[in-house]
Amino acid sequence: VNLPMAEAGGMQVFLEDITDDMVADDGGPPRSINAIVPVLSGDPPSARGGHTATRIGDAIYIYGGASREQTYCDKVFRLHITSMSWELLEVEGTGPKTRSGHSGVAWQDKGLVIVGGINMALETFFDDVWLLTRAGHDAHDAHWTWSQVAYHGAKPKARNSHTACLIQDGPLAGQMVVMGGSGCEGPMLSMQLGHLRDLPHTITWSNISHPSHALMAPREMHAAACIGCHLIVFGGRVTGQEQVSDEVVTLCASHNTLKVMSVDQTRVRRCG
């Protein structure tokens, strides 16, 4: 899709295009990245940080976050990928308390699972789980509903700046892994599995541990992605504000846990 470059009101959207011919011969980082700011239409979100952007079907859903002045937003916006148009969703029901630093995961293209977060103005970390679902069967329906999800098992401690990913393959396929983040006691290493089979009504939590987890430092503000049965974790803040990690950690689903397969150093230190 050829998209003209433009400034977008409120929140900006950047598109990055990396092709095979941009990859260095030595397997290092790409030589260059093509980035454009597409022309957007509709009602865009305000500028913010600490929000989530989750793809469901052919749209990206923006929830939460706050401005530098700690003005929080409880609205849900949808960006239609094909038309590059914004839409403010009509959401029914009582939703989560406003927050940032939460996680968002798509649930079967039917809805959005929100876990944890923080409201700095209230000095509150959250440990709750919320589900945003469509009121009808039409994927483009603008009418959605919030509901708080009950739980069984050992739910994650209240936290923010963690990650949540759906494992795509292997013995843990279809389960959500929540990792790291920061709470009242600082950065965490803990990992919990969320069994989503009983959604939209309940979620079942279980702790996962393995001796190999000792190879990782507790961290927050990292990035994570699932590829097949592997969880790839990069960077993060690992010791207060003094140390930013340059590690890429690869974990693999094994039976009922995730095992660290490798910890590799990179030339980039990054968090947030």
Short mmCIF file of C-alpha atoms in Angstrom, two decimals:
data_model
loop_
_atom_site.label_atom_id
_atom_site.label_comp_id
_atom_site.label_asym_id
_atom_site.label_seq_id
_atom_site.Cartn_x
_atom_site.Cartn_y
_atom_site.Cartn_z
CA VAL A 1 0.00 0.00 0.00
CA ASN A 2 1.45 3.37 -1.02
CA LEU A 3 0.79 5.91 1.71
CA PRO A 4 1.70 9.61 1.50
CA MET A 5 3.73 11.20 4.26
CA ALA A 6 2.01 13.60 6.62
CA GLU A 7 1.80 14.81 10.19
CA ALA A 8 -1.04 13.22 12.16
CA GLY A 9 -2.99 15.20 14.75
CA GLY A 10 -2.64 13.97 18.34
CA MET A 11 -0.98 10.56 18.41
CA GLN A 12 1.39 9.88 15.49
CA VAL A 13 1.60 6.62 13.56
CA PHE A 14 4.84 5.50 11.93
CA LEU A 15 5.19 2.72 9.38
CA GLU A 16 8.57 0.99 9.05
CA ASP A 17 9.45 -1.18 6.07
CA ILE A 18 12.40 -3.56 6.34
CA THR A 19 13.23 -5.65 3.26
CA ASP A 20 15.75 -8.46 2.74
CA ASP A 21 18.16 -6.24 0.82
CA MET A 22 18.46 -3.96 3.85
CA VAL A 23 19.95 -6.72 6.03
CA ALA A 24 23.73 -6.52 6.45
CA ASP A 25 25.81 -9.32 4.94
CA ASP A 26 27.29 -10.18 8.33
CA GLY A 27 23.85 -10.76 9.85
CA GLY A 28 24.04 -7.50 11.80
CA PRO A 29 21.33 -4.85 12.11
CA PRO A 30 19.58 -3.52 8.97
CA ARG A 31 21.52 -0.92 7.01
CA SER A 32 18.48 1.34 6.88
CA ILE A 33 14.78 1.45 7.63
CA ASN A 34 12.18 3.22 5.51
CA ALA A 35 9.82 5.10 7.80
CA ILE A 36 6.81 7.18 6.80
CA VAL A 37 4.07 9.00 8.66
CA PRO A 38 0.85 8.13 6.80
CA VAL A 39 -2.07 10.47 6.25
CA LEU A 40 -4.74 9.62 8.80
CA SER A 41 -8.40 10.51 8.95
CA GLY A 42 -11.07 10.34 11.62
CA ASP A 43 -10.91 11.03 15.36
CA PRO A 44 -7.34 10.32 16.60
CA PRO A 45 -6.26 9.63 20.19
CA SER A 46 -4.50 12.36 22.11
CA ALA A 47 -0.71 12.22 22.54
CA ARG A 48 0.22 9.78 25.31
CA GLY A 49 2.59 7.12 26.63
CA GLY A 50 2.14 3.86 28.49
CA HIS A 51 -0.84 2.77 26.35
CA THR A 52 -1.31 -0.51 24.50
CA ALA A 53 -1.70 -1.02 20.75
CA THR A 54 -3.15 -4.45 19.96
CA ARG A 55 -4.01 -5.85 16.56
CA ILE A 56 -7.37 -7.61 16.30
CA GLY A 57 -8.25 -8.64 12.76
CA ASP A 58 -7.57 -5.77 10.35
CA ALA A 59 -7.49 -3.03 12.99
CA ILE A 60 -5.27 -1.80 15.84
CA TYR A 61 -6.90 -0.97 19.17
CA ILE A 62 -5.44 1.73 21.42
CA TYR A 63 -6.32 1.72 25.11
CA GLY A 64 -5.18 3.67 28.15
CA GLY A 65 -2.01 5.60 28.74
CA ALA A 66 -1.39 9.08 30.08
CA SER A 67 0.08 12.43 29.08
CA ARG A 68 3.19 13.93 30.67
CA GLU A 69 0.82 15.83 32.96
CA GLN A 70 -0.58 12.49 34.21
CA THR A 71 -3.89 13.00 32.45
CA TYR A 72 -5.20 9.46 31.93
CA CYS A 73 -7.49 8.27 29.14
CA ASP A 74 -10.15 5.57 29.45
CA LYS A 75 -11.32 5.72 25.83
CA VAL A 76 -10.75 3.00 23.23
CA PHE A 77 -9.69 3.99 19.73
CA ARG A 78 -9.52 1.81 16.63
CA LEU A 79 -7.21 2.39 13.68
CA HIS A 80 -8.42 0.68 10.50
CA ILE A 81 -5.24 -0.54 8.82
CA THR A 82 -6.49 -0.55 5.23
CA SER A 83 -8.03 2.93 5.27
CA MET A 84 -5.73 4.48 7.91
CA SER A 85 -8.77 5.97 9.62
CA TRP A 86 -9.32 6.46 13.36
CA GLU A 87 -12.54 5.67 15.17
CA LEU A 88 -13.60 6.25 18.77
CA LEU A 89 -15.44 3.14 19.96
CA GLU A 90 -18.70 3.18 21.87
CA VAL A 91 -18.04 1.04 24.93
CA GLU A 92 -20.68 -0.11 27.39
CA GLY A 93 -20.27 -1.27 30.97
CA THR A 94 -18.02 -0.11 33.79
CA GLY A 95 -14.43 -0.34 32.61
CA PRO A 96 -11.03 -0.47 34.32
CA LYS A 97 -9.73 2.39 36.39
CA THR A 98 -7.57 4.62 34.21
CA ARG A 99 -4.03 3.34 33.90
CA SER A 100 -0.79 3.13 31.96
CA GLY A 101 1.94 0.51 31.80
CA HIS A 102 -0.62 -2.30 31.42
CA SER A 103 -0.50 -5.09 28.83
CA GLY A 104 -2.94 -5.92 26.04
CA VAL A 105 -3.44 -9.25 24.27
CA ALA A 106 -5.92 -10.17 21.53
CA TRP A 107 -8.34 -12.96 22.43
CA GLN A 108 -9.40 -15.10 19.43
CA ASP A 109 -10.10 -11.98 17.34
CA LYS A 110 -13.09 -11.50 19.64
CA GLY A 111 -11.71 -9.06 22.15
CA LEU A 112 -8.89 -7.49 24.11
CA VAL A 113 -7.45 -8.77 27.42
CA ILE A 114 -5.97 -6.05 29.68
CA VAL A 115 -3.71 -7.02 32.61
CA GLY A 116 -2.33 -4.82 35.40
CA GLY A 117 -0.89 -1.34 35.05
CA ILE A 118 -0.43 1.70 37.25
CA ASN A 119 -2.15 4.99 38.01
CA MET A 120 0.59 7.24 39.34
CA ALA A 121 -1.85 9.96 40.34
CA LEU A 122 -3.60 7.42 42.61
CA GLU A 123 -0.27 5.78 43.56
CA THR A 124 -1.87 2.44 42.72
CA PHE A 125 -0.55 -0.68 40.99
CA PHE A 126 -3.20 -2.99 39.52
CA ASP A 127 -3.45 -6.80 39.48
CA ASP A 128 -6.84 -7.05 37.78
CA VAL A 129 -7.83 -8.49 34.38
CA TRP A 130 -10.39 -6.90 32.07
CA LEU A 131 -11.92 -8.07 28.81
CA LEU A 132 -13.19 -5.82 26.04
CA THR A 133 -15.52 -7.68 23.68
CA ARG A 134 -17.70 -6.82 20.71
CA ALA A 135 -21.40 -6.53 21.41
CA GLY A 136 -22.20 -8.18 18.05
CA HIS A 137 -20.59 -10.54 15.55
CA ASP A 138 -19.54 -7.88 13.04
CA ALA A 139 -15.77 -7.27 13.29
CA HIS A 140 -16.36 -3.62 12.34
CA ASP A 141 -19.05 -3.06 14.97
CA ALA A 142 -18.27 0.08 16.99
CA HIS A 143 -20.25 -1.15 20.03
CA TRP A 144 -18.11 -2.95 22.59
CA THR A 145 -18.48 -4.00 26.23
CA TRP A 146 -16.12 -4.02 29.21
CA SER A 147 -16.23 -6.79 31.83
CA GLN A 148 -13.91 -7.66 34.71
CA VAL A 149 -12.65 -11.23 34.56
CA ALA A 150 -12.81 -13.45 37.64
CA TYR A 151 -9.82 -15.67 38.31
CA HIS A 152 -8.68 -18.99 39.77
CA GLY A 153 -5.20 -19.84 40.96
CA ALA A 154 -2.21 -17.65 41.84
CA LYS A 155 -2.72 -14.44 39.92
CA PRO A 156 0.26 -12.16 39.15
CA LYS A 157 1.24 -9.54 41.70
CA ALA A 158 0.15 -5.98 40.99
CA ARG A 159 2.58 -4.48 38.48
CA ASN A 160 3.20 -2.24 35.50
CA SER A 161 5.72 -2.17 32.64
CA HIS A 162 5.45 -5.95 32.20
CA THR A 163 4.74 -7.93 29.04
CA ALA A 164 1.97 -10.34 28.13
CA CYS A 165 2.14 -12.60 25.07
CA LEU A 166 0.10 -15.46 23.64
CA ILE A 167 2.14 -18.61 23.04
CA GLN A 168 1.40 -19.77 19.52
CA ASP A 169 2.61 -23.37 19.39
CA GLY A 170 3.81 -26.30 21.49
CA PRO A 171 2.50 -27.63 24.81
CA LEU A 172 1.49 -24.15 26.04
CA ALA A 173 -0.21 -23.01 22.82
CA GLY A 174 -3.05 -20.56 23.35
CA GLN A 175 -1.95 -19.58 26.85
CA MET A 176 -0.88 -16.09 27.90
CA VAL A 177 2.46 -15.60 29.65
CA VAL A 178 2.86 -12.52 31.84
CA MET A 179 6.48 -11.72 32.59
CA GLY A 180 8.41 -9.20 34.63
CA GLY A 181 7.32 -5.66 35.33
CA SER A 182 7.65 -3.52 38.42
CA GLY A 183 5.58 -3.26 41.58
CA CYS A 184 5.97 -1.83 45.06
CA GLU A 185 9.21 -3.79 45.54
CA GLY A 186 10.81 -2.89 42.21
CA PRO A 187 11.54 -4.98 39.10
CA MET A 188 10.25 -8.58 39.03
CA LEU A 189 11.30 -11.80 37.34
CA SER A 190 8.09 -13.73 37.98
CA MET A 191 6.24 -15.48 35.17
CA GLN A 192 2.61 -16.56 35.24
CA LEU A 193 0.54 -18.47 32.73
CA GLY A 194 -3.00 -17.32 32.10
CA HIS A 195 -5.23 -20.12 30.82
CA LEU A 196 -7.80 -18.44 28.57
CA ARG A 197 -9.98 -21.45 27.82
CA ASP A 198 -12.75 -20.26 30.16
CA LEU A 199 -12.97 -16.71 28.87
CA PRO A 200 -15.02 -14.57 28.84
CA HIS A 201 -15.99 -15.62 32.35
CA THR A 202 -12.78 -16.60 34.16
CA ILE A 203 -9.03 -16.87 33.75
CA THR A 204 -6.95 -19.52 35.53
CA TRP A 205 -3.46 -18.49 36.65
CA SER A 206 -0.50 -20.72 37.41
CA ASN A 207 3.06 -19.86 38.38
CA ILE A 208 5.80 -21.15 36.10
CA SER A 209 9.39 -21.58 37.21
CA HIS A 210 12.53 -23.35 36.00
CA PRO A 211 16.13 -23.35 37.28
CA SER A 212 17.19 -21.69 34.02
CA HIS A 213 15.29 -18.51 34.99
CA ALA A 214 18.26 -17.69 37.24
CA LEU A 215 20.10 -16.71 34.03
CA MET A 216 17.77 -13.72 33.73
CA ALA A 217 17.71 -10.57 35.84
CA PRO A 218 14.40 -9.15 37.10
CA ARG A 219 13.29 -6.46 34.68
CA GLU A 220 10.68 -3.93 33.66
CA MET A 221 10.03 -1.89 30.50
CA HIS A 222 11.33 -4.72 28.33
CA ALA A 223 9.85 -5.98 25.06
CA ALA A 224 8.66 -9.51 24.33
CA ALA A 225 7.18 -11.44 21.44
CA CYS A 226 6.13 -15.05 20.88
CA ILE A 227 7.22 -16.92 17.76
CA GLY A 228 5.83 -20.45 17.68
CA CYS A 229 6.70 -22.03 21.03
CA HIS A 230 9.45 -19.49 21.77
CA LEU A 231 9.29 -16.32 23.85
CA ILE A 232 11.86 -13.69 22.84
CA VAL A 233 12.63 -11.01 25.46
CA PHE A 234 14.76 -7.94 24.74
CA GLY A 235 16.19 -5.22 26.94
CA GLY A 236 14.46 -3.55 29.85
CA ARG A 237 15.52 -1.79 33.03
CA VAL A 238 17.02 -4.35 35.34
CA THR A 239 18.47 -2.50 38.34
CA GLY A 240 16.44 0.55 39.25
CA GLN A 241 17.39 3.37 36.91
CA GLU A 242 21.10 2.56 36.77
CA GLN A 243 21.24 -0.32 34.29
CA VAL A 244 19.48 -0.90 30.98
CA SER A 245 19.83 -4.39 29.55
CA ASP A 246 21.24 -5.24 26.13
CA GLU A 247 20.24 -8.92 26.39
CA VAL A 248 18.12 -10.98 24.06
CA VAL A 249 16.71 -13.91 26.04
CA THR A 250 15.12 -16.86 24.23
CA LEU A 251 12.78 -19.12 26.20
CA CYS A 252 11.08 -22.26 24.89
CA ALA A 253 7.84 -23.87 26.04
CA SER A 254 8.60 -27.22 27.64
CA HIS A 255 5.89 -29.27 29.31
CA ASN A 256 4.25 -26.81 31.74
CA THR A 257 7.02 -24.23 31.94
CA LEU A 258 9.27 -21.96 29.90
CA LYS A 259 12.96 -22.81 29.79
CA VAL A 260 15.72 -20.28 29.03
CA MET A 261 17.54 -21.54 25.95
CA SER A 262 20.01 -18.68 25.41
CA VAL A 263 21.01 -15.24 26.69
CA ASP A 264 22.78 -13.20 24.00
CA GLN A 265 24.40 -9.78 24.24
CA THR A 266 23.66 -7.11 21.63
CA ARG A 267 25.10 -3.69 20.83
CA VAL A 268 21.92 -1.91 21.87
CA ARG A 269 20.75 -1.02 25.37
CA ARG A 270 17.12 -0.06 25.52
CA CYS A 271 14.07 0.11 27.77
CA GLY A 272 10.55 1.46 27.48
#
